Short mmCIF file of N, CA and C in Angstrom, two decimals:
data_model
loop_
_atom_site.label_atom_id
_atom_site.label_comp_id
_atom_site.label_asym_id
_atom_site.label_seq_id
_atom_site.Cartn_x
_atom_site.Cartn_y
_atom_site.Cartn_z
N MET A 1 0.83 -1.18 0.00
CA MET A 1 0.00 0.00 0.00
C MET A 1 0.88 1.24 0.00
N THR A 2 0.52 2.21 -0.82
CA THR A 2 1.31 3.43 -0.88
C THR A 2 0.67 4.54 -0.07
N ARG A 3 1.51 5.44 0.38
CA ARG A 3 1.09 6.55 1.20
C ARG A 3 0.74 7.73 0.30
N ASN A 4 -0.22 8.56 0.70
CA ASN A 4 -0.59 9.75 -0.05
C ASN A 4 0.44 10.83 0.27
N ILE A 5 1.16 11.33 -0.76
CA ILE A 5 2.19 12.33 -0.53
C ILE A 5 1.69 13.75 -0.75
N GLY A 6 0.43 13.90 -1.12
CA GLY A 6 -0.16 15.22 -1.25
C GLY A 6 -0.01 15.85 -2.61
N LEU A 7 0.39 15.08 -3.61
CA LEU A 7 0.54 15.59 -4.98
C LEU A 7 -0.33 14.77 -5.92
N PRO A 8 -0.94 15.41 -6.93
CA PRO A 8 -1.75 14.65 -7.89
C PRO A 8 -0.87 13.96 -8.94
N ILE A 9 -0.36 12.79 -8.60
CA ILE A 9 0.52 12.04 -9.51
C ILE A 9 -0.04 10.66 -9.74
N LYS A 10 0.42 10.04 -10.83
CA LYS A 10 0.00 8.68 -11.13
C LYS A 10 0.84 7.70 -10.32
N GLU A 11 0.21 6.64 -9.86
CA GLU A 11 0.90 5.64 -9.06
C GLU A 11 1.78 4.76 -9.95
N SER A 12 2.97 4.45 -9.49
CA SER A 12 3.90 3.63 -10.23
C SER A 12 3.45 2.17 -10.22
N LYS A 13 3.71 1.45 -11.31
CA LYS A 13 3.31 0.04 -11.40
C LYS A 13 4.39 -0.89 -10.86
N LYS A 14 5.61 -0.38 -10.69
CA LYS A 14 6.72 -1.19 -10.21
C LYS A 14 6.56 -1.45 -8.71
N LYS A 15 6.98 -2.62 -8.25
CA LYS A 15 6.83 -3.01 -6.85
C LYS A 15 7.76 -2.19 -5.96
N ILE A 16 7.25 -1.80 -4.79
CA ILE A 16 8.00 -1.01 -3.83
C ILE A 16 8.78 -1.93 -2.91
N GLU A 17 10.07 -1.61 -2.67
CA GLU A 17 10.88 -2.40 -1.75
C GLU A 17 10.45 -2.13 -0.31
N GLU A 18 10.55 -3.14 0.52
CA GLU A 18 10.22 -2.99 1.94
C GLU A 18 11.35 -2.29 2.68
N ASN A 19 11.02 -1.53 3.70
CA ASN A 19 11.96 -0.87 4.60
C ASN A 19 12.94 0.07 3.89
N GLU A 20 12.47 0.80 2.90
CA GLU A 20 13.30 1.81 2.26
C GLU A 20 12.91 3.16 2.85
N LYS A 21 13.79 3.75 3.66
CA LYS A 21 13.41 4.97 4.38
C LYS A 21 13.43 6.21 3.49
N ASN A 22 14.18 6.21 2.40
CA ASN A 22 14.24 7.37 1.51
C ASN A 22 13.26 7.24 0.35
N ASN A 23 12.05 6.82 0.65
CA ASN A 23 10.99 6.68 -0.35
C ASN A 23 9.76 7.43 0.15
N PRO A 24 9.26 8.44 -0.60
CA PRO A 24 8.10 9.19 -0.12
C PRO A 24 6.80 8.39 -0.14
N PHE A 25 6.75 7.27 -0.87
CA PHE A 25 5.52 6.51 -1.02
C PHE A 25 5.30 5.49 0.09
N ASN A 26 6.37 4.91 0.64
CA ASN A 26 6.19 3.97 1.74
C ASN A 26 7.21 4.13 2.86
N GLY A 27 8.14 5.06 2.73
CA GLY A 27 9.14 5.30 3.77
C GLY A 27 8.79 6.49 4.63
N THR A 28 9.83 7.09 5.22
CA THR A 28 9.62 8.22 6.12
C THR A 28 10.00 9.56 5.49
N LEU A 29 10.29 9.58 4.21
CA LEU A 29 10.71 10.81 3.53
C LEU A 29 9.49 11.69 3.24
N SER A 30 9.49 12.91 3.78
CA SER A 30 8.36 13.82 3.57
C SER A 30 8.69 14.81 2.46
N ILE A 31 7.66 15.21 1.73
CA ILE A 31 7.78 16.16 0.64
C ILE A 31 7.38 17.54 1.16
N ARG A 32 8.21 18.55 0.87
CA ARG A 32 7.87 19.91 1.25
C ARG A 32 8.60 20.86 0.31
N GLY A 33 8.12 22.07 0.17
CA GLY A 33 8.83 23.09 -0.59
C GLY A 33 8.56 23.04 -2.08
N LYS A 34 9.63 23.20 -2.86
CA LYS A 34 9.52 23.39 -4.31
C LYS A 34 9.24 22.09 -5.05
N ILE A 35 8.54 22.23 -6.18
CA ILE A 35 8.28 21.14 -7.11
C ILE A 35 8.63 21.65 -8.49
N PHE A 36 9.39 20.90 -9.26
CA PHE A 36 9.75 21.35 -10.60
C PHE A 36 9.81 20.18 -11.56
N GLU A 37 9.81 20.53 -12.85
CA GLU A 37 9.89 19.55 -13.93
C GLU A 37 11.18 19.77 -14.69
N GLY A 38 11.75 18.69 -15.20
CA GLY A 38 12.98 18.80 -15.95
C GLY A 38 13.29 17.52 -16.70
N ILE A 39 14.42 17.54 -17.41
CA ILE A 39 14.86 16.40 -18.21
C ILE A 39 16.09 15.78 -17.55
N VAL A 40 16.11 14.45 -17.47
CA VAL A 40 17.24 13.73 -16.88
C VAL A 40 18.39 13.76 -17.88
N ILE A 41 19.52 14.32 -17.46
CA ILE A 41 20.68 14.39 -18.35
C ILE A 41 21.77 13.39 -17.96
N ASN A 42 21.70 12.85 -16.73
CA ASN A 42 22.68 11.87 -16.30
C ASN A 42 22.03 10.92 -15.31
N ALA A 43 22.07 9.63 -15.60
CA ALA A 43 21.48 8.62 -14.72
C ALA A 43 22.47 7.49 -14.45
N LYS A 44 23.76 7.81 -14.39
CA LYS A 44 24.78 6.78 -14.22
C LYS A 44 24.97 6.36 -12.77
N ALA A 45 24.75 7.26 -11.82
CA ALA A 45 24.94 6.93 -10.41
C ALA A 45 23.81 6.01 -9.93
N ASN A 46 24.09 5.24 -8.89
CA ASN A 46 23.12 4.31 -8.35
C ASN A 46 22.15 5.05 -7.43
N GLY A 47 20.89 5.18 -7.83
CA GLY A 47 19.89 5.81 -7.00
C GLY A 47 19.84 7.33 -7.07
N THR A 48 20.63 7.95 -7.96
CA THR A 48 20.67 9.40 -8.09
C THR A 48 20.69 9.78 -9.56
N VAL A 49 19.99 10.85 -9.91
CA VAL A 49 20.01 11.37 -11.27
C VAL A 49 20.30 12.86 -11.24
N VAL A 50 20.76 13.39 -12.37
CA VAL A 50 20.96 14.83 -12.53
C VAL A 50 19.87 15.33 -13.47
N ILE A 51 19.11 16.32 -13.01
CA ILE A 51 17.99 16.86 -13.78
C ILE A 51 18.33 18.28 -14.20
N GLN A 52 18.05 18.59 -15.47
CA GLN A 52 18.27 19.94 -15.97
C GLN A 52 16.93 20.65 -16.12
N LYS A 53 16.84 21.80 -15.48
CA LYS A 53 15.62 22.59 -15.48
C LYS A 53 15.87 23.86 -16.28
N GLU A 54 14.99 24.16 -17.24
CA GLU A 54 15.12 25.38 -18.02
C GLU A 54 14.01 26.34 -17.63
N SER A 55 14.37 27.63 -17.50
CA SER A 55 13.37 28.64 -17.18
C SER A 55 13.72 29.93 -17.91
N PRO A 56 12.71 30.61 -18.47
CA PRO A 56 12.98 31.86 -19.18
C PRO A 56 13.22 33.02 -18.22
N ILE A 57 14.13 33.92 -18.62
CA ILE A 57 14.42 35.13 -17.85
C ILE A 57 14.15 36.33 -18.75
N TYR A 58 13.42 37.31 -18.21
CA TYR A 58 13.09 38.49 -18.99
C TYR A 58 14.12 39.58 -18.72
N PHE A 59 14.74 40.10 -19.81
CA PHE A 59 15.68 41.22 -19.72
C PHE A 59 14.93 42.49 -20.06
N LYS A 60 14.74 43.34 -19.06
CA LYS A 60 13.97 44.56 -19.26
C LYS A 60 14.65 45.51 -20.25
N LYS A 61 15.96 45.56 -20.19
CA LYS A 61 16.72 46.48 -21.05
C LYS A 61 16.52 46.16 -22.53
N PHE A 62 16.54 44.87 -22.88
CA PHE A 62 16.44 44.46 -24.27
C PHE A 62 15.03 44.06 -24.68
N LYS A 63 14.11 43.99 -23.71
CA LYS A 63 12.72 43.59 -23.96
C LYS A 63 12.64 42.22 -24.64
N ARG A 64 13.44 41.31 -24.13
CA ARG A 64 13.49 39.96 -24.70
C ARG A 64 13.66 38.94 -23.57
N PHE A 65 13.37 37.69 -23.89
CA PHE A 65 13.58 36.60 -22.95
C PHE A 65 14.89 35.90 -23.24
N GLY A 66 15.57 35.46 -22.20
CA GLY A 66 16.77 34.66 -22.32
C GLY A 66 16.54 33.31 -21.66
N ARG A 67 17.46 32.40 -21.87
CA ARG A 67 17.33 31.06 -21.28
C ARG A 67 18.20 30.94 -20.05
N SER A 68 17.71 30.22 -19.08
CA SER A 68 18.47 29.91 -17.88
C SER A 68 18.37 28.41 -17.63
N LYS A 69 19.50 27.78 -17.31
CA LYS A 69 19.51 26.34 -17.05
C LYS A 69 20.09 26.08 -15.67
N ASN A 70 19.48 25.18 -14.93
CA ASN A 70 19.98 24.75 -13.62
C ASN A 70 20.08 23.24 -13.61
N LYS A 71 21.13 22.72 -12.98
CA LYS A 71 21.28 21.28 -12.79
C LYS A 71 21.03 20.97 -11.32
N ILE A 72 20.19 19.98 -11.08
CA ILE A 72 19.82 19.60 -9.73
C ILE A 72 19.95 18.08 -9.58
N HIS A 73 20.54 17.64 -8.48
CA HIS A 73 20.66 16.22 -8.20
C HIS A 73 19.42 15.76 -7.44
N ALA A 74 18.91 14.59 -7.81
CA ALA A 74 17.69 14.08 -7.18
C ALA A 74 17.83 12.58 -6.91
N HIS A 75 17.22 12.14 -5.82
CA HIS A 75 17.19 10.73 -5.44
C HIS A 75 16.09 10.02 -6.22
N VAL A 76 16.34 8.76 -6.60
CA VAL A 76 15.34 7.96 -7.31
C VAL A 76 14.89 6.82 -6.40
N PRO A 77 13.60 6.79 -6.01
CA PRO A 77 13.11 5.68 -5.18
C PRO A 77 13.14 4.35 -5.95
N SER A 78 13.02 3.25 -5.22
CA SER A 78 13.13 1.93 -5.83
C SER A 78 11.96 1.59 -6.75
N ASN A 79 10.81 2.23 -6.59
CA ASN A 79 9.65 1.89 -7.40
C ASN A 79 9.54 2.73 -8.67
N ILE A 80 10.52 3.58 -8.97
CA ILE A 80 10.49 4.41 -10.18
C ILE A 80 11.69 4.06 -11.04
N ASN A 81 11.45 3.83 -12.33
CA ASN A 81 12.50 3.51 -13.28
C ASN A 81 12.79 4.75 -14.12
N VAL A 82 14.01 5.29 -14.04
CA VAL A 82 14.37 6.52 -14.74
C VAL A 82 15.57 6.27 -15.64
N GLU A 83 15.49 6.79 -16.86
CA GLU A 83 16.59 6.70 -17.81
C GLU A 83 16.93 8.09 -18.32
N GLU A 84 18.08 8.23 -18.97
CA GLU A 84 18.47 9.52 -19.53
C GLU A 84 17.49 9.94 -20.62
N GLY A 85 17.13 11.21 -20.61
CA GLY A 85 16.19 11.74 -21.58
C GLY A 85 14.75 11.75 -21.12
N ASP A 86 14.46 11.14 -19.96
CA ASP A 86 13.09 11.13 -19.43
C ASP A 86 12.72 12.50 -18.88
N TYR A 87 11.44 12.83 -18.98
CA TYR A 87 10.90 14.07 -18.43
C TYR A 87 10.30 13.72 -17.08
N VAL A 88 10.83 14.28 -16.00
CA VAL A 88 10.43 13.89 -14.65
C VAL A 88 9.93 15.07 -13.83
N ILE A 89 9.22 14.76 -12.76
CA ILE A 89 8.80 15.74 -11.76
C ILE A 89 9.55 15.41 -10.48
N ALA A 90 10.21 16.43 -9.92
CA ALA A 90 10.97 16.27 -8.69
C ALA A 90 10.41 17.19 -7.62
N ALA A 91 10.45 16.74 -6.37
CA ALA A 91 9.94 17.52 -5.25
C ALA A 91 11.03 17.65 -4.20
N GLU A 92 11.00 18.75 -3.46
CA GLU A 92 12.00 18.99 -2.44
C GLU A 92 11.72 18.14 -1.20
N CYS A 93 12.79 17.69 -0.56
CA CYS A 93 12.68 16.90 0.66
C CYS A 93 13.83 17.28 1.58
N ARG A 94 13.99 16.57 2.67
CA ARG A 94 15.12 16.83 3.55
C ARG A 94 16.42 16.44 2.84
N PRO A 95 17.57 16.98 3.26
CA PRO A 95 18.83 16.60 2.61
C PRO A 95 19.13 15.11 2.80
N ILE A 96 19.36 14.43 1.67
CA ILE A 96 19.69 13.01 1.71
C ILE A 96 21.21 12.82 1.72
N SER A 97 21.92 13.68 1.00
CA SER A 97 23.38 13.70 1.01
C SER A 97 23.83 15.14 0.82
N LYS A 98 25.12 15.33 0.56
CA LYS A 98 25.67 16.69 0.44
C LYS A 98 25.01 17.48 -0.68
N SER A 99 24.75 16.86 -1.81
CA SER A 99 24.20 17.58 -2.96
C SER A 99 22.77 17.19 -3.32
N VAL A 100 22.18 16.22 -2.62
CA VAL A 100 20.85 15.73 -2.97
C VAL A 100 19.82 16.20 -1.94
N SER A 101 18.89 17.06 -2.39
CA SER A 101 17.79 17.53 -1.53
C SER A 101 16.45 17.44 -2.25
N PHE A 102 16.40 16.68 -3.33
CA PHE A 102 15.18 16.50 -4.10
C PHE A 102 14.98 15.00 -4.33
N VAL A 103 13.71 14.62 -4.61
CA VAL A 103 13.39 13.23 -4.89
C VAL A 103 12.49 13.20 -6.12
N VAL A 104 12.73 12.23 -7.01
CA VAL A 104 11.89 12.06 -8.20
C VAL A 104 10.57 11.45 -7.77
N VAL A 105 9.47 12.10 -8.19
CA VAL A 105 8.14 11.67 -7.78
C VAL A 105 7.41 10.97 -8.92
N GLU A 106 7.60 11.44 -10.17
CA GLU A 106 6.87 10.87 -11.29
C GLU A 106 7.69 11.01 -12.56
N VAL A 107 7.56 10.03 -13.45
CA VAL A 107 8.18 10.08 -14.77
C VAL A 107 7.07 10.31 -15.79
N ARG A 108 7.21 11.38 -16.56
CA ARG A 108 6.22 11.69 -17.61
C ARG A 108 6.83 11.37 -18.96
N THR A 109 5.99 10.96 -19.89
CA THR A 109 6.48 10.63 -21.23
C THR A 109 6.15 11.71 -22.23
#
C-alpha cells in the first residue's frame, strides 16, 4: 500500500521495496517546498540522477527573454525507473546527502 504524498501524480506500477526509508511513497521521507519539472541528463549513479531545469528570464533592457539552465541532483526511489532523456517531476525533501535535496516523484512521457 502506498502513502498519499499530497501531490496529484499517477501511481507507479513497479513493486516497492520494503523498509526503504528514503521513499516518499512507503518510507519516512516527507515532501515539502519546491516542485519542478525537468529532463534527466545523467542517470549513471546508483539511486541518483541529474535533472536539468530550463526557465525563461526576462531582460527589461532588451525587452526579450533569455534562457536559464539549472542542474539539480535528485534521489530515485526503488519503485520508479528513470533513464536519460526522461521528463520527470521532482519535489524537495530533507537533505539526503551533500548535494541531494530532491526526490523524483513521477516520470512523464
